[in-house]
Tab-separated table of C-alpha atoms in Angstrom:
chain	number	residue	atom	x	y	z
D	1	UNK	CA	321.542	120.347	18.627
D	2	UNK	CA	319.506	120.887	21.283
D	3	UNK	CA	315.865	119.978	19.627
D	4	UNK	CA	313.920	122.478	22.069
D	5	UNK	CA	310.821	124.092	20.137
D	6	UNK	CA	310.273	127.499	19.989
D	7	UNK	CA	307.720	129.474	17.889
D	8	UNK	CA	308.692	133.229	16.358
D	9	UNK	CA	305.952	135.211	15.399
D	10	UNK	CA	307.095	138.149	13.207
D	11	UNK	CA	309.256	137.677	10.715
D	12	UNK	CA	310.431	141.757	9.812
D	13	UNK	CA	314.519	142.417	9.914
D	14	UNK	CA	314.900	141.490	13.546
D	15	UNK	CA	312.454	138.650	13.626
D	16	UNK	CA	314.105	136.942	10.979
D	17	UNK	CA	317.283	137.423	12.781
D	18	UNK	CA	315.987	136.022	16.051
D	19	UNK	CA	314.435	132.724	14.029
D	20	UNK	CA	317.405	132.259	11.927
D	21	UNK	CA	319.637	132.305	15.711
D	22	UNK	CA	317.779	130.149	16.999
D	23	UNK	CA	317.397	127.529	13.718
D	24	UNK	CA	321.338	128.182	13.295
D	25	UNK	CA	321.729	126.874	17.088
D	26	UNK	CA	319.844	123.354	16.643
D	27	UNK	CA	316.197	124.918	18.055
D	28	UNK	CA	312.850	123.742	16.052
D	29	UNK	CA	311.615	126.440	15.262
D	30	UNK	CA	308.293	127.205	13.894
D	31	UNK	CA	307.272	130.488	12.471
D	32	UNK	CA	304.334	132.430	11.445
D	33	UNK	CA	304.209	135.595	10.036
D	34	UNK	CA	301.115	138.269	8.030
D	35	UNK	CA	303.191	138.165	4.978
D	36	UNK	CA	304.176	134.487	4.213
D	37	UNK	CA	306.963	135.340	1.467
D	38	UNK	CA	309.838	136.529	4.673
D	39	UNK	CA	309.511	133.177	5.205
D	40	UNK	CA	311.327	131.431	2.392
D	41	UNK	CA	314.746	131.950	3.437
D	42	UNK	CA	314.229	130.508	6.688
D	43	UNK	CA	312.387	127.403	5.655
D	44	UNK	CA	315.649	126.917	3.359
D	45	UNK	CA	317.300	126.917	6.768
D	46	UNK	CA	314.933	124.218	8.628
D	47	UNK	CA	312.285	126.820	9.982
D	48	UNK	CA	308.695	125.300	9.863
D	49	UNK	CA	305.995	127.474	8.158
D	50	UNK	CA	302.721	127.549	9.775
D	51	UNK	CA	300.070	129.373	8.489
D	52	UNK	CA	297.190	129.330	11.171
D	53	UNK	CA	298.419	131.631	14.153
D	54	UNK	CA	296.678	129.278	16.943
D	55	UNK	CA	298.403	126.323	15.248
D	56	UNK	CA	302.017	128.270	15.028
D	57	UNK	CA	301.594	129.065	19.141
D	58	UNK	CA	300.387	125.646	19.877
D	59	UNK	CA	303.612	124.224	18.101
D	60	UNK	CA	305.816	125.210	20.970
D	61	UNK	CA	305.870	125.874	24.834
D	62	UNK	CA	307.429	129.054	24.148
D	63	UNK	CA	307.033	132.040	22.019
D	64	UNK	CA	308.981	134.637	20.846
D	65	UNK	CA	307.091	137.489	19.455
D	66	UNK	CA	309.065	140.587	17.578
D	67	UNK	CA	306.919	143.228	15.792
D	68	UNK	CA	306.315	147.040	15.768
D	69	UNK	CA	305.121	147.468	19.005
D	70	UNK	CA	302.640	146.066	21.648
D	71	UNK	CA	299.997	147.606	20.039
D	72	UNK	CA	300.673	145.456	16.870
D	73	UNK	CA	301.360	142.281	19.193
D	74	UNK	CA	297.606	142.599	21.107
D	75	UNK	CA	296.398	142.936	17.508
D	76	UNK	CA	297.798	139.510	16.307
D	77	UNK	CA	297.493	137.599	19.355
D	78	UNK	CA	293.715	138.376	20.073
D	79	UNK	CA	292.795	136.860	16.315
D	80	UNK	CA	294.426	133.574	18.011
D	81	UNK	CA	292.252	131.394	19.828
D	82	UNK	CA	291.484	131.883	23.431
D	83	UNK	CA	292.889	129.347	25.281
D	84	UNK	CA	296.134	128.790	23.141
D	85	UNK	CA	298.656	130.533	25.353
D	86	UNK	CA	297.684	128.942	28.382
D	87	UNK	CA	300.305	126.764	30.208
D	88	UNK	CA	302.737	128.718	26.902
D	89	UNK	CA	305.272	131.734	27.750
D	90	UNK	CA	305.188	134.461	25.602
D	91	UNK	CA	309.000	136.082	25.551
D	92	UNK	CA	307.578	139.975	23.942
D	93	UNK	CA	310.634	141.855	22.332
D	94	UNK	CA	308.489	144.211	20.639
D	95	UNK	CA	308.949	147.939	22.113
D	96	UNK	CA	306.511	149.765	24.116
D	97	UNK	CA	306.553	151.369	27.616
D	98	UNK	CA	306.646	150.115	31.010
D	99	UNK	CA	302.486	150.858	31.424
D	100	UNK	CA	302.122	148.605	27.868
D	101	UNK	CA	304.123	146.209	29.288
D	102	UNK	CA	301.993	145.601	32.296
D	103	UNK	CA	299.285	145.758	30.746
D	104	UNK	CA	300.621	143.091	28.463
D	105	UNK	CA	301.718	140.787	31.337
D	106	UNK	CA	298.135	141.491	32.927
D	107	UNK	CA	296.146	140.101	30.070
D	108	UNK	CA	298.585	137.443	29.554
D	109	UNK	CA	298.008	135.729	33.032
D	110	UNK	CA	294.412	135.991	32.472
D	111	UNK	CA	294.875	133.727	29.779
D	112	UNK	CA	297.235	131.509	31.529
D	113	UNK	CA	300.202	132.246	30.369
D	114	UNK	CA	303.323	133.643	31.894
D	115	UNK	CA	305.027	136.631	29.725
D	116	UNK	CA	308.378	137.582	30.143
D	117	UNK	CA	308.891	141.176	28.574
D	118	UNK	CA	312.134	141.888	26.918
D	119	UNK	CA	314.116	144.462	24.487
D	120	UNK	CA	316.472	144.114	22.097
D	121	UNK	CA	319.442	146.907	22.724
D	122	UNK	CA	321.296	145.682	19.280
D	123	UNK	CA	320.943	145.608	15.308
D	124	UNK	CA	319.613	142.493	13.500
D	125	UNK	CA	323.190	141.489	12.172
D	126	UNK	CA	324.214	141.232	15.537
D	127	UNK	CA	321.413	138.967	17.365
D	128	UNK	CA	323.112	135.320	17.976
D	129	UNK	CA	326.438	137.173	18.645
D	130	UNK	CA	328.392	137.700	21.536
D	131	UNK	CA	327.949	141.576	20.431
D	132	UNK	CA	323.778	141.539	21.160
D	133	UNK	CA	322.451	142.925	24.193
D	134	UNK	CA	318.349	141.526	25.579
D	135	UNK	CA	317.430	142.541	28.974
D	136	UNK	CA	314.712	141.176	30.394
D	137	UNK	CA	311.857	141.523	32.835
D	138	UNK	CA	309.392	139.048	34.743
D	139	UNK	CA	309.289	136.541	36.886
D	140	UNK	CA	312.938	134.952	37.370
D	141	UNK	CA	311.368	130.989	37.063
D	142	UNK	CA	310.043	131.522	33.874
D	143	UNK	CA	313.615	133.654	33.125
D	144	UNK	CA	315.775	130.598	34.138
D	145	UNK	CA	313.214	128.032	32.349
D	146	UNK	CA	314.290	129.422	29.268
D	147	UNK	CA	317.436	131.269	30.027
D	148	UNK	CA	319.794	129.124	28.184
D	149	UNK	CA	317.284	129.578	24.919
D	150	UNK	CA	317.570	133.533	25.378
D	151	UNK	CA	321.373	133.391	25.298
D	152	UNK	CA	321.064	131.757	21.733
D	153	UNK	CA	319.811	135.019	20.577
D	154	UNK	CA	322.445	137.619	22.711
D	155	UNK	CA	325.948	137.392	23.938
D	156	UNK	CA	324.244	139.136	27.354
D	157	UNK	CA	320.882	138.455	28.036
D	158	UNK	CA	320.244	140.455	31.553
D	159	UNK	CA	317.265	140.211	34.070
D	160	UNK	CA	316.646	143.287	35.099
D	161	UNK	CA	313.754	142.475	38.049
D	162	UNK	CA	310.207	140.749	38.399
D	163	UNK	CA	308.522	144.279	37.495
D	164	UNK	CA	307.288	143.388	33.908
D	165	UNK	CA	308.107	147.243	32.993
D	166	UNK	CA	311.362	147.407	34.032
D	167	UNK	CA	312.687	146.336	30.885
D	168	UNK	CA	311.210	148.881	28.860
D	169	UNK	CA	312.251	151.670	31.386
D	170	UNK	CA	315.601	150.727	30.182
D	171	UNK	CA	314.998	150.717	27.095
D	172	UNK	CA	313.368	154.219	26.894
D	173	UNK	CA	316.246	155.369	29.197
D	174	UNK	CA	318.865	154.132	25.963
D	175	UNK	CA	316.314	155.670	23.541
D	176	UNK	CA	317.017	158.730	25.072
D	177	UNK	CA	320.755	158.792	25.232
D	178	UNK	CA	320.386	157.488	21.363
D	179	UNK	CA	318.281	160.187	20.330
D	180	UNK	CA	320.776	162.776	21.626
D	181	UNK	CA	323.699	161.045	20.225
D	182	UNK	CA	322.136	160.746	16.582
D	183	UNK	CA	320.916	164.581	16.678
D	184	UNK	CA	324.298	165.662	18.310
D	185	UNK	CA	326.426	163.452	15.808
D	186	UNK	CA	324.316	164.558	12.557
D	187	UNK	CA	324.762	168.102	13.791
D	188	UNK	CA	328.617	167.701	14.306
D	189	UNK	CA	328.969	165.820	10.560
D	190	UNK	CA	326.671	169.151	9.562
D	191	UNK	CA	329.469	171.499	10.711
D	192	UNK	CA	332.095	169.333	9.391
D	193	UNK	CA	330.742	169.222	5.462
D	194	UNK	CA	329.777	172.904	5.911
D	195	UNK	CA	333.544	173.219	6.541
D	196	UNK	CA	334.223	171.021	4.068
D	197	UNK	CA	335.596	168.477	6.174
D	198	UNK	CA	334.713	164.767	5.840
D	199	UNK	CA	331.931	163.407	7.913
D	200	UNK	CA	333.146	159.837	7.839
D	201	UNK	CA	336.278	161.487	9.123
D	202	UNK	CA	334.511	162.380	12.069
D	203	UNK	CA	332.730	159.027	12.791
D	204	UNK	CA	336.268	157.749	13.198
D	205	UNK	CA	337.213	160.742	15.860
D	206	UNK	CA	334.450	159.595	17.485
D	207	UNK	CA	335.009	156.227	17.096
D	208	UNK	CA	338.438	156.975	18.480
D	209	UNK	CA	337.505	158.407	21.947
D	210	UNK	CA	335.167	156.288	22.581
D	211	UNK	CA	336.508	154.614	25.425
D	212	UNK	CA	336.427	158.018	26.699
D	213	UNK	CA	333.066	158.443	26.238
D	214	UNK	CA	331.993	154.774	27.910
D	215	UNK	CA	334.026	155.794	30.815
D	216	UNK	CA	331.958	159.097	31.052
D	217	UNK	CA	328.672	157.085	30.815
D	218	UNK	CA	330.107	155.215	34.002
D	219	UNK	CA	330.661	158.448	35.555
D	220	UNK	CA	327.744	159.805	35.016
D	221	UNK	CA	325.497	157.514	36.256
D	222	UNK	CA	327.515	157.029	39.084
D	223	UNK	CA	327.660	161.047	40.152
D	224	UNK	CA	323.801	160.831	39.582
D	225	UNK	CA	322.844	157.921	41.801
D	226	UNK	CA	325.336	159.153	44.225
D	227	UNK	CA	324.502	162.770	44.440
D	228	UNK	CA	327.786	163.653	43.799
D	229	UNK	CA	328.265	166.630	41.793
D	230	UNK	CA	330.900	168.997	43.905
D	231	UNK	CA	334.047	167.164	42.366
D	232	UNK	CA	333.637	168.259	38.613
D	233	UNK	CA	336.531	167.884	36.336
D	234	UNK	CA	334.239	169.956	34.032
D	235	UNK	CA	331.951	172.632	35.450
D	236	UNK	CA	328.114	173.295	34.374
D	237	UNK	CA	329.888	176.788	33.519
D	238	UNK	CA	332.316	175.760	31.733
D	239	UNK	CA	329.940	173.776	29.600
D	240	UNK	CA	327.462	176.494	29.156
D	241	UNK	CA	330.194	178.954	27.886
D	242	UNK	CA	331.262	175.751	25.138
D	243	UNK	CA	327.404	175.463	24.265
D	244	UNK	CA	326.715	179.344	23.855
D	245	UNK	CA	329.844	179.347	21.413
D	246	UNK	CA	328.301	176.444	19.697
D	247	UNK	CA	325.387	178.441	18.682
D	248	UNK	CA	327.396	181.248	17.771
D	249	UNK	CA	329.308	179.167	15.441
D	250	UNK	CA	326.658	177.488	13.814
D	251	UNK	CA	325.026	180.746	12.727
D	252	UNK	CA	328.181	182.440	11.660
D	253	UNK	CA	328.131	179.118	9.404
D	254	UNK	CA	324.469	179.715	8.568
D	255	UNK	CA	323.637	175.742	9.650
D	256	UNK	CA	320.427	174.926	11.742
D	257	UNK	CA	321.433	176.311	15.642
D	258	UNK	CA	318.229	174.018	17.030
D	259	UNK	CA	320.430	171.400	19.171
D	260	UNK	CA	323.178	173.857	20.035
D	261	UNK	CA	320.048	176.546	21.009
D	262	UNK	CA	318.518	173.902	23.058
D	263	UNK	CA	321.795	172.431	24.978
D	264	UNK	CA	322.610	175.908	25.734
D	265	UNK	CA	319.476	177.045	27.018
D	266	UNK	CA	319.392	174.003	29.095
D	267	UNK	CA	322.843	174.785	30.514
D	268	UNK	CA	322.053	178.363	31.318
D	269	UNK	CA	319.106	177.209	33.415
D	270	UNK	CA	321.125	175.155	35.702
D	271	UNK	CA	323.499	177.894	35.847
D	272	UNK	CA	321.089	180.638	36.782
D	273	UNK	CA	319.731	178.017	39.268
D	274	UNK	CA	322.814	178.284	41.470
D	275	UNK	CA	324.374	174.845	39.862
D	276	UNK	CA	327.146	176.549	37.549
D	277	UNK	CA	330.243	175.127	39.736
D	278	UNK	CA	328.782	172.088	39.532
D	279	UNK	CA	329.777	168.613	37.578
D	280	UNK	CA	327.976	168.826	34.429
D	281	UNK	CA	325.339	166.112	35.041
D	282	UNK	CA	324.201	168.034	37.757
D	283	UNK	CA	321.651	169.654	35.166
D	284	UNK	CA	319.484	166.193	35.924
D	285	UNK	CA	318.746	168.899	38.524
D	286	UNK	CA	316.755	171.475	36.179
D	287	UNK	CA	315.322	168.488	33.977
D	288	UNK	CA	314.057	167.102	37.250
D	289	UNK	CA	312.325	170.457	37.926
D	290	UNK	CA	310.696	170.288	34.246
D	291	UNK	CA	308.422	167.045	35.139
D	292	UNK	CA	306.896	168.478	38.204
């Protein structure tokens, strides 16, 4: 038991999960949260209800807030009073991006606090398990202060630099590989129950390679921070020729061709750009081209 307070505010699917780690793991914890009722279950557990938000933060030297976004987290913690966070720190695993979470660390120093600005790369069910990934950005004092209290919520908690964004650029960088994975996956279950194949059939192909796929993630960001994209095992070509048969296919089926449409026409830039013989992340090239 280790006795340490810490205060949760929010109390949705993964702030329950974080307050129920921490109570499972012998922390006092005290909670507060809008609607009182998600709190039941936890105060069956030992969690300590406290309705009056400057009373909640004062309970604790630290603070865990999880809700919506920053947006909703300003909105909560400027009803507390003034000078409650000073001398606190304020862990924020609520999602935003790297300008909000400046911001954020900003205002929280000018009320004397220290903020230490984290996201959550897992499900609730797996916070307080060795399978839950936080990452975390701030100053590396306050990190190792309460580092051993982080780990009760993740099986890797990782500080990822002093920059308070830095955790959310992550974060938006996995966003984006997730997006693409759930379109491309819902589009491949699409072809298979067009087909009349089994889409949970597919999740375990998928499931089955990938180890293939982690090691291509590896790869990948490897050949990209290297600049190393004249040893391709696949070619930009290659790919493009796959993609533009995709889109065929999915109209001889008569299924939406919008991801297949857009992966093609993003391959066929980077070919007509002189990149075809190239290892296929070298289209980081094209989509570099697009922000300027």
């Amino acid at each position: 038991m280790t006795g340490e307070k810490v205060t949760v505010i929010g109390l949705g699917s993964m702030g329950a999960a974080i307050a129920g780690a921490l109570v499972a793991k012998g922390f006092r914890v005290t909670v507060w949260n809008r609607d009182t009722s998600k709190a039941a279950p936890l105060i069956e557990r030992g969690a300590v209800l406290v309705t009056d938000l400057s009373a909640a933060i004062a309970a604790s030297p630290l603070l865990v807030i999880c809700v919506s976004d920053y947006k909703i987290t300003r909105s909560i913690l400027h009803t507390a009073d003034a000078a409650v966070l000073r001398g606190r720190t304020v862990v924020q695993l609520s999602t935003g991006t790297p300008k909000e979470a400046g911001e954020f660390d900003a205002w929280v120093q000018q009320q004397g606090g220290t903020s230490l600005n984290g996201d959550i790369m897992s499900w609730p069910r797996q916070i307080g398990t060795s399978e839950a990934t936080i990452t975390i950005a701030g100053a590396s004092a306050s990190f190792k202060q309460y580092e051993a209290t982080l780990q009760a919520l993740a099986g890797t908690v990782d500080h990822v630099g002093e920059e308070a964004g830095a955790s959310a650029v992550l974060f938006n960088a996995v966003m984006a590989y997730l997006a693409g994975n759930w379109v491309g996956f819902c589009h491949g279950a699409l072809i298979c129950e067009n087909a009349g194949l089994r889409p949970d059939a597919f999740g375990t192909l998928i499931a089955n390679i990938s180890p293939i796929l982690a090691t291509e993630s590896i790869h990948m960001g490897k050949v990209i921070q290297e600049g190393r994209f004249n040893e391709p095992e696949s070619t930009i070509n290659t790919t493009a020729i796959d993609l533009h048969l995709l889109v065929q296919h999915s109209k001889e089926a008569g299924i939406s061709a919008d991801l297949p449409v857009f992966a093609a026409n993003l391959f066929q830039r980077a070919v007509d750009a002189g990149y075809g013989g190239e290892e296929h992340a070298a289209i980081i090239k094209v989509m570099r081209k697009s922000a300027i």
